[in-house]
Amino acid sequence: MIRIAVLVSGGGTNLQALLDARKEGALGGGVLSLVISSVADAFALQRAKKEEIKTITIERKKYREISEFDEALAAALTEEKIDLVVLAGFLSVLGAKVLEAFKDRIINVHPSLIPSFCGKGFYGLRVHEAALKAGVKITGATVHLVNDIIDGGKIILQKAVDVMPDDTPQSLQKRVMQEAEWVILPKAVELFCEREMTGGKK
Ligand code: GAR
C-alpha cells in the first residue's frame, strides 16, 4: 500500500480527479491518506472531507520563514507515513527538508507543456494568459517530479491540448484541465504506485 498525501491551495479539481480515480480503483495500490492545504478556506478541503479523507491546514502565511513552513509540512507528512506527495494546485514553494525527505517521491501537475510557460511566477491563470499572449496553437499539461528548481524536475507525462482562436485564459484553463490535467495526474499516480508495488519492475 502506497500512502499518498495531496497538497492543495485552491479549488481542488485535480484532487477531485484523484478522488474519482480512487473510486474506480485506478490508483494502482495507492491510498489517498492525507490532504494538506496551505490556504484555510480552500474548497479542496471540502472535497476531501466529503470523502472522509484526513485534512490538515498548514497556512503558508502563518509562517514568517519558508524553513518553518517546511518543518511543519515535513512533520505532518512523516507523522502520516506518507510515501508519495502529490502537488495538485499547491501554490507554495517547498523547502529543503521536504525535498530531501521525499526525493523522487513528489510529483506536480503544471498547466503547460514544460519547458514552455513554467518556472517562477507561472501558475494558475497566468500560465494560460502567457500562452495566449505568445500565440501558441498547442498547449497542454505536464506531470513532473519536483526538485529544487521550480517546474524543473524530470517529466513523467504530458498531454497536448489545442488552443482555439476565441479562447480566453479561463476557457483555455478549463480545456487544459478537462483534457489533460485530470487525465495525466491520476495516470502518473497510478504508474508511480504500480512501480512501487512491484518493487520497481514495472
Ligand atoms: C491547476 O490548473 C494546476 O495545474 C495549477 O493550478 C490549478 C489548480 O487547480 N498549478 C500550477 O499552476 C502550479 N504551477 P485545482 O485547485 O482546481 O486543481
mmCIF file of C-alpha atoms and ligand atoms in Angstrom:
data_model
loop_
_atom_site.group_PDB
_atom_site.id
_atom_site.type_symbol
_atom_site.label_atom_id
_atom_site.label_comp_id
_atom_site.label_asym_id
_atom_site.label_seq_id
_atom_site.Cartn_x
_atom_site.Cartn_y
_atom_site.Cartn_z
ATOM 1 C CA MET A 1 0.000 0.000 0.000
ATOM 2 C CA ILE A 2 1.346 3.403 -1.005
ATOM 3 C CA ARG A 3 0.189 6.208 1.271
ATOM 4 C CA ILE A 4 -0.466 9.372 -0.715
ATOM 5 C CA ALA A 5 -0.676 12.972 0.516
ATOM 6 C CA VAL A 6 -2.217 15.563 -1.802
ATOM 7 C CA LEU A 7 -1.148 19.168 -1.252
ATOM 8 C CA VAL A 8 -3.608 21.849 -2.370
ATOM 9 C CA SER A 9 -4.220 25.587 -2.176
ATOM 10 C CA GLY A 10 -7.440 26.204 -4.120
ATOM 11 C CA GLY A 11 -10.463 24.678 -5.803
ATOM 12 C CA GLY A 12 -9.113 21.162 -5.854
ATOM 13 C CA THR A 13 -10.394 19.919 -9.217
ATOM 14 C CA ASN A 14 -7.194 17.896 -9.613
ATOM 15 C CA LEU A 15 -7.752 16.442 -6.152
ATOM 16 C CA GLN A 16 -11.275 15.585 -7.361
ATOM 17 C CA ALA A 17 -9.804 13.749 -10.358
ATOM 18 C CA LEU A 18 -7.760 11.655 -7.905
ATOM 19 C CA LEU A 19 -10.816 11.038 -5.701
ATOM 20 C CA ASP A 20 -12.760 9.890 -8.778
ATOM 21 C CA ALA A 21 -9.903 7.617 -9.903
ATOM 22 C CA ARG A 22 -9.799 6.129 -6.405
ATOM 23 C CA LYS A 23 -13.497 5.214 -6.665
ATOM 24 C CA GLU A 24 -12.755 3.391 -9.897
ATOM 25 C CA GLY A 25 -9.842 1.562 -8.261
ATOM 26 C CA ALA A 26 -7.483 3.313 -10.651
ATOM 27 C CA LEU A 27 -4.705 4.403 -8.300
ATOM 28 C CA GLY A 28 -2.628 1.249 -8.655
ATOM 29 C CA GLY A 29 -2.465 0.349 -4.969
ATOM 30 C CA GLY A 30 -2.216 3.963 -3.841
ATOM 31 C CA VAL A 31 -4.338 5.146 -0.911
ATOM 32 C CA LEU A 32 -5.307 8.803 -0.536
ATOM 33 C CA SER A 33 -4.359 9.207 3.124
ATOM 34 C CA LEU A 34 -3.990 12.933 3.705
ATOM 35 C CA VAL A 35 -4.852 16.286 2.164
ATOM 36 C CA ILE A 36 -2.821 19.300 3.262
ATOM 37 C CA SER A 37 -3.912 22.812 2.337
ATOM 38 C CA SER A 38 -1.738 25.911 2.507
ATOM 39 C CA VAL A 39 -4.913 28.054 2.448
ATOM 40 C CA ALA A 40 -7.515 27.784 5.238
ATOM 41 C CA ASP A 41 -10.658 28.218 3.114
ATOM 42 C CA ALA A 42 -9.555 26.244 0.053
ATOM 43 C CA PHE A 43 -12.572 24.456 -1.451
ATOM 44 C CA ALA A 44 -10.321 21.422 -1.944
ATOM 45 C CA LEU A 45 -10.620 20.782 1.813
ATOM 46 C CA GLN A 46 -14.371 20.298 1.470
ATOM 47 C CA ARG A 47 -13.875 17.808 -1.343
ATOM 48 C CA ALA A 48 -11.544 15.773 0.895
ATOM 49 C CA LYS A 49 -13.828 15.943 3.933
ATOM 50 C CA LYS A 50 -16.787 14.747 1.868
ATOM 51 C CA GLU A 51 -14.793 11.594 1.087
ATOM 52 C CA GLU A 52 -13.690 11.268 4.730
ATOM 53 C CA ILE A 53 -10.034 11.840 3.997
ATOM 54 C CA LYS A 54 -7.950 13.351 6.763
ATOM 55 C CA THR A 55 -7.217 17.043 6.207
ATOM 56 C CA ILE A 56 -4.674 19.391 7.740
ATOM 57 C CA THR A 57 -4.303 23.109 7.115
ATOM 58 C CA ILE A 58 -0.750 24.439 7.246
ATOM 59 C CA GLU A 59 -1.168 28.050 6.222
ATOM 60 C CA ARG A 60 1.842 29.492 4.420
ATOM 61 C CA LYS A 61 1.004 32.996 5.633
ATOM 62 C CA LYS A 62 1.259 31.939 9.295
ATOM 63 C CA TYR A 63 4.996 31.238 8.922
ATOM 64 C CA ARG A 64 7.447 34.056 8.516
ATOM 65 C CA GLU A 65 10.237 31.863 7.140
ATOM 66 C CA ILE A 66 9.922 29.187 4.479
ATOM 67 C CA SER A 67 12.103 26.962 6.693
ATOM 68 C CA GLU A 68 9.429 26.956 9.427
ATOM 69 C CA PHE A 69 6.675 26.177 6.922
ATOM 70 C CA ASP A 70 8.914 23.434 5.510
ATOM 71 C CA GLU A 71 9.419 21.954 9.028
ATOM 72 C CA ALA A 72 5.665 21.852 9.633
ATOM 73 C CA LEU A 73 4.976 20.182 6.287
ATOM 74 C CA ALA A 74 7.748 17.625 6.754
ATOM 75 C CA ALA A 75 6.492 16.782 10.235
ATOM 76 C CA ALA A 76 2.905 16.232 9.052
ATOM 77 C CA LEU A 77 3.982 14.066 6.110
ATOM 78 C CA THR A 78 6.316 11.971 8.258
ATOM 79 C CA GLU A 79 3.727 11.570 11.004
ATOM 80 C CA GLU A 80 1.267 10.131 8.466
ATOM 81 C CA LYS A 81 3.947 7.805 6.998
ATOM 82 C CA ILE A 82 3.440 9.239 3.539
ATOM 83 C CA ASP A 83 5.130 7.515 0.576
ATOM 84 C CA LEU A 84 4.085 9.831 -2.266
ATOM 85 C CA VAL A 85 3.412 13.581 -2.189
ATOM 86 C CA VAL A 86 1.199 14.972 -4.961
ATOM 87 C CA LEU A 87 1.136 18.723 -5.573
ATOM 88 C CA ALA A 88 -2.294 19.430 -7.056
ATOM 89 C CA GLY A 89 -2.617 23.173 -7.407
ATOM 90 C CA PHE A 90 -0.324 23.718 -4.416
ATOM 91 C CA LEU A 91 0.890 27.268 -4.822
ATOM 92 C CA SER A 92 3.635 27.418 -2.185
ATOM 93 C CA VAL A 93 7.248 26.536 -2.865
ATOM 94 C CA LEU A 94 8.574 23.512 -0.954
ATOM 95 C CA GLY A 95 11.655 23.806 1.280
ATOM 96 C CA ALA A 96 14.798 21.695 1.564
ATOM 97 C CA LYS A 97 13.537 19.441 4.341
ATOM 98 C CA VAL A 98 10.518 18.127 2.418
ATOM 99 C CA LEU A 99 12.504 17.947 -0.828
ATOM 100 C CA GLU A 100 15.214 15.850 0.806
ATOM 101 C CA ALA A 101 12.895 13.613 2.833
ATOM 102 C CA PHE A 102 10.749 12.840 -0.243
ATOM 103 C CA LYS A 103 13.338 12.897 -3.021
ATOM 104 C CA ASP A 104 11.846 11.371 -6.212
ATOM 105 C CA ARG A 105 8.556 10.948 -4.303
ATOM 106 C CA ILE A 106 6.965 14.321 -5.036
ATOM 107 C CA ILE A 107 5.038 14.962 -8.245
ATOM 108 C CA ASN A 108 3.421 18.150 -9.510
ATOM 109 C CA VAL A 109 0.866 18.924 -12.190
ATOM 110 C CA HIS A 110 1.595 22.068 -14.213
ATOM 111 C CA PRO A 111 -0.838 23.549 -16.771
ATOM 112 C CA SER A 112 1.518 23.868 -19.765
ATOM 113 C CA LEU A 113 3.876 21.760 -21.845
ATOM 114 C CA ILE A 114 7.102 22.235 -19.856
ATOM 115 C CA PRO A 115 9.580 23.812 -20.707
ATOM 116 C CA SER A 116 7.108 26.412 -22.028
ATOM 117 C CA PHE A 117 5.348 28.805 -19.640
ATOM 118 C CA CYS A 118 6.789 27.469 -16.414
ATOM 119 C CA GLY A 119 9.059 28.499 -13.559
ATOM 120 C CA LYS A 120 8.746 31.367 -11.101
ATOM 121 C CA GLY A 121 5.538 33.376 -11.480
ATOM 122 C CA PHE A 122 3.855 30.894 -13.832
ATOM 123 C CA TYR A 123 0.892 29.427 -12.007
ATOM 124 C CA GLY A 124 -2.863 29.120 -12.497
ATOM 125 C CA LEU A 125 -4.429 31.535 -14.987
ATOM 126 C CA ARG A 126 -1.124 33.349 -15.545
ATOM 127 C CA VAL A 127 0.154 30.327 -17.455
ATOM 128 C CA HIS A 128 -2.767 30.470 -19.880
ATOM 129 C CA GLU A 129 -2.519 34.257 -20.236
ATOM 130 C CA ALA A 130 1.135 33.814 -21.246
ATOM 131 C CA ALA A 131 0.277 31.027 -23.706
ATOM 132 C CA LEU A 132 -2.387 33.185 -25.392
ATOM 133 C CA LYS A 133 -0.065 36.183 -25.472
ATOM 134 C CA ALA A 134 2.627 34.093 -27.166
ATOM 135 C CA GLY A 135 0.064 32.943 -29.737
ATOM 136 C CA VAL A 136 0.817 29.223 -29.396
ATOM 137 C CA LYS A 137 -1.633 26.911 -31.153
ATOM 138 C CA ILE A 138 -0.983 23.966 -28.862
ATOM 139 C CA THR A 139 -0.544 23.932 -25.109
ATOM 140 C CA GLY A 140 -1.267 21.233 -22.529
ATOM 141 C CA ALA A 141 -0.226 19.921 -19.138
ATOM 142 C CA THR A 142 2.757 18.202 -17.590
ATOM 143 C CA VAL A 143 3.241 15.955 -14.572
ATOM 144 C CA HIS A 144 6.816 16.018 -13.343
ATOM 145 C CA LEU A 145 8.984 15.116 -10.386
ATOM 146 C CA VAL A 146 9.671 18.010 -8.026
ATOM 147 C CA ASN A 147 13.185 19.160 -7.176
ATOM 148 C CA ASP A 148 14.669 22.475 -6.060
ATOM 149 C CA ILE A 149 14.209 24.061 -9.497
ATOM 150 C CA ILE A 150 10.662 25.371 -9.957
ATOM 151 C CA ASP A 151 8.959 23.140 -12.574
ATOM 152 C CA GLY A 152 12.436 21.754 -13.365
ATOM 153 C CA GLY A 153 12.204 18.094 -12.312
ATOM 154 C CA LYS A 154 12.070 15.058 -14.620
ATOM 155 C CA ILE A 155 8.981 14.967 -16.836
ATOM 156 C CA ILE A 156 6.709 11.958 -16.214
ATOM 157 C CA LEU A 157 3.706 12.544 -18.507
ATOM 158 C CA GLN A 158 2.499 15.284 -20.862
ATOM 159 C CA LYS A 159 -0.672 15.787 -22.876
ATOM 160 C CA ALA A 160 -1.242 18.347 -25.598
ATOM 161 C CA VAL A 161 -4.399 20.464 -25.946
ATOM 162 C CA ASP A 162 -5.433 22.679 -28.893
ATOM 163 C CA VAL A 163 -5.745 26.423 -28.390
ATOM 164 C CA MET A 164 -8.898 27.792 -30.073
ATOM 165 C CA PRO A 165 -8.953 31.173 -31.871
ATOM 166 C CA ASP A 166 -11.545 32.636 -29.483
ATOM 167 C CA ASP A 167 -10.010 31.279 -26.256
ATOM 168 C CA THR A 168 -9.833 33.402 -23.114
ATOM 169 C CA PRO A 169 -7.435 32.440 -20.291
ATOM 170 C CA GLN A 170 -10.454 30.989 -18.483
ATOM 171 C CA SER A 171 -11.722 28.881 -21.395
ATOM 172 C CA LEU A 172 -8.213 27.621 -22.103
ATOM 173 C CA GLN A 173 -7.634 26.770 -18.444
ATOM 174 C CA LYS A 174 -10.868 24.767 -18.392
ATOM 175 C CA ARG A 175 -9.968 22.796 -21.539
ATOM 176 C CA VAL A 176 -6.426 22.086 -20.317
ATOM 177 C CA MET A 177 -7.818 20.808 -17.020
ATOM 178 C CA GLN A 178 -10.521 18.637 -18.600
ATOM 179 C CA GLU A 179 -8.493 17.214 -21.480
ATOM 180 C CA ALA A 180 -5.069 16.986 -19.896
ATOM 181 C CA GLU A 181 -4.583 17.579 -16.150
ATOM 182 C CA TRP A 182 -7.440 15.412 -14.900
ATOM 183 C CA VAL A 183 -6.243 12.610 -17.196
ATOM 184 C CA ILE A 184 -2.470 12.609 -16.667
ATOM 185 C CA LEU A 185 -2.352 13.325 -12.938
ATOM 186 C CA PRO A 186 -4.263 10.175 -11.855
ATOM 187 C CA LYS A 187 -2.368 8.212 -14.531
ATOM 188 C CA ALA A 188 1.011 9.359 -13.169
ATOM 189 C CA VAL A 189 -0.045 8.456 -9.617
ATOM 190 C CA GLU A 190 -1.138 5.024 -10.825
ATOM 191 C CA LEU A 191 2.180 4.482 -12.634
ATOM 192 C CA PHE A 192 4.160 5.515 -9.546
ATOM 193 C CA CYS A 193 2.172 3.262 -7.223
ATOM 194 C CA GLU A 194 2.246 0.261 -9.568
ATOM 195 C CA ARG A 195 6.000 0.596 -9.905
ATOM 196 C CA GLU A 196 6.428 0.811 -6.129
ATOM 197 C CA MET A 197 4.149 -2.178 -5.550
ATOM 198 C CA THR A 198 6.138 -4.309 -7.978
ATOM 199 C CA GLY A 199 9.477 -3.235 -6.495
ATOM 200 C CA GLY A 200 10.346 -1.033 -9.476
ATOM 201 C CA LYS A 201 9.947 -3.891 -12.004
ATOM 202 C CA LYS A 202 7.077 -2.294 -13.938
HETATM 203 C C1 GAR B 1 -4.313 23.723 -11.942
HETATM 204 O O1 GAR B 1 -4.514 24.203 -13.231
HETATM 205 C C2 GAR B 1 -2.855 23.364 -11.719
HETATM 206 O O2 GAR B 1 -2.250 22.803 -12.830
HETATM 207 C C3 GAR B 1 -2.278 24.728 -11.428
HETATM 208 O O3 GAR B 1 -3.223 25.337 -10.576
HETATM 209 C C4 GAR B 1 -4.530 24.836 -10.909
HETATM 210 C C5 GAR B 1 -5.165 24.310 -9.636
HETATM 211 O O4 GAR B 1 -6.489 23.922 -9.868
HETATM 212 N N1 GAR B 1 -0.988 24.618 -10.824
HETATM 213 C C6 GAR B 1 0.004 25.446 -11.113
HETATM 214 O O5 GAR B 1 -0.108 26.401 -11.861
HETATM 215 C C7 GAR B 1 1.318 25.104 -10.428
HETATM 216 N N2 GAR B 1 2.399 25.788 -11.063
HETATM 217 P P1 GAR B 1 -7.249 22.950 -8.871
HETATM 218 O O6 GAR B 1 -7.088 23.516 -7.455
HETATM 219 O O7 GAR B 1 -8.675 23.029 -9.323
HETATM 220 O O8 GAR B 1 -6.679 21.580 -9.004
#
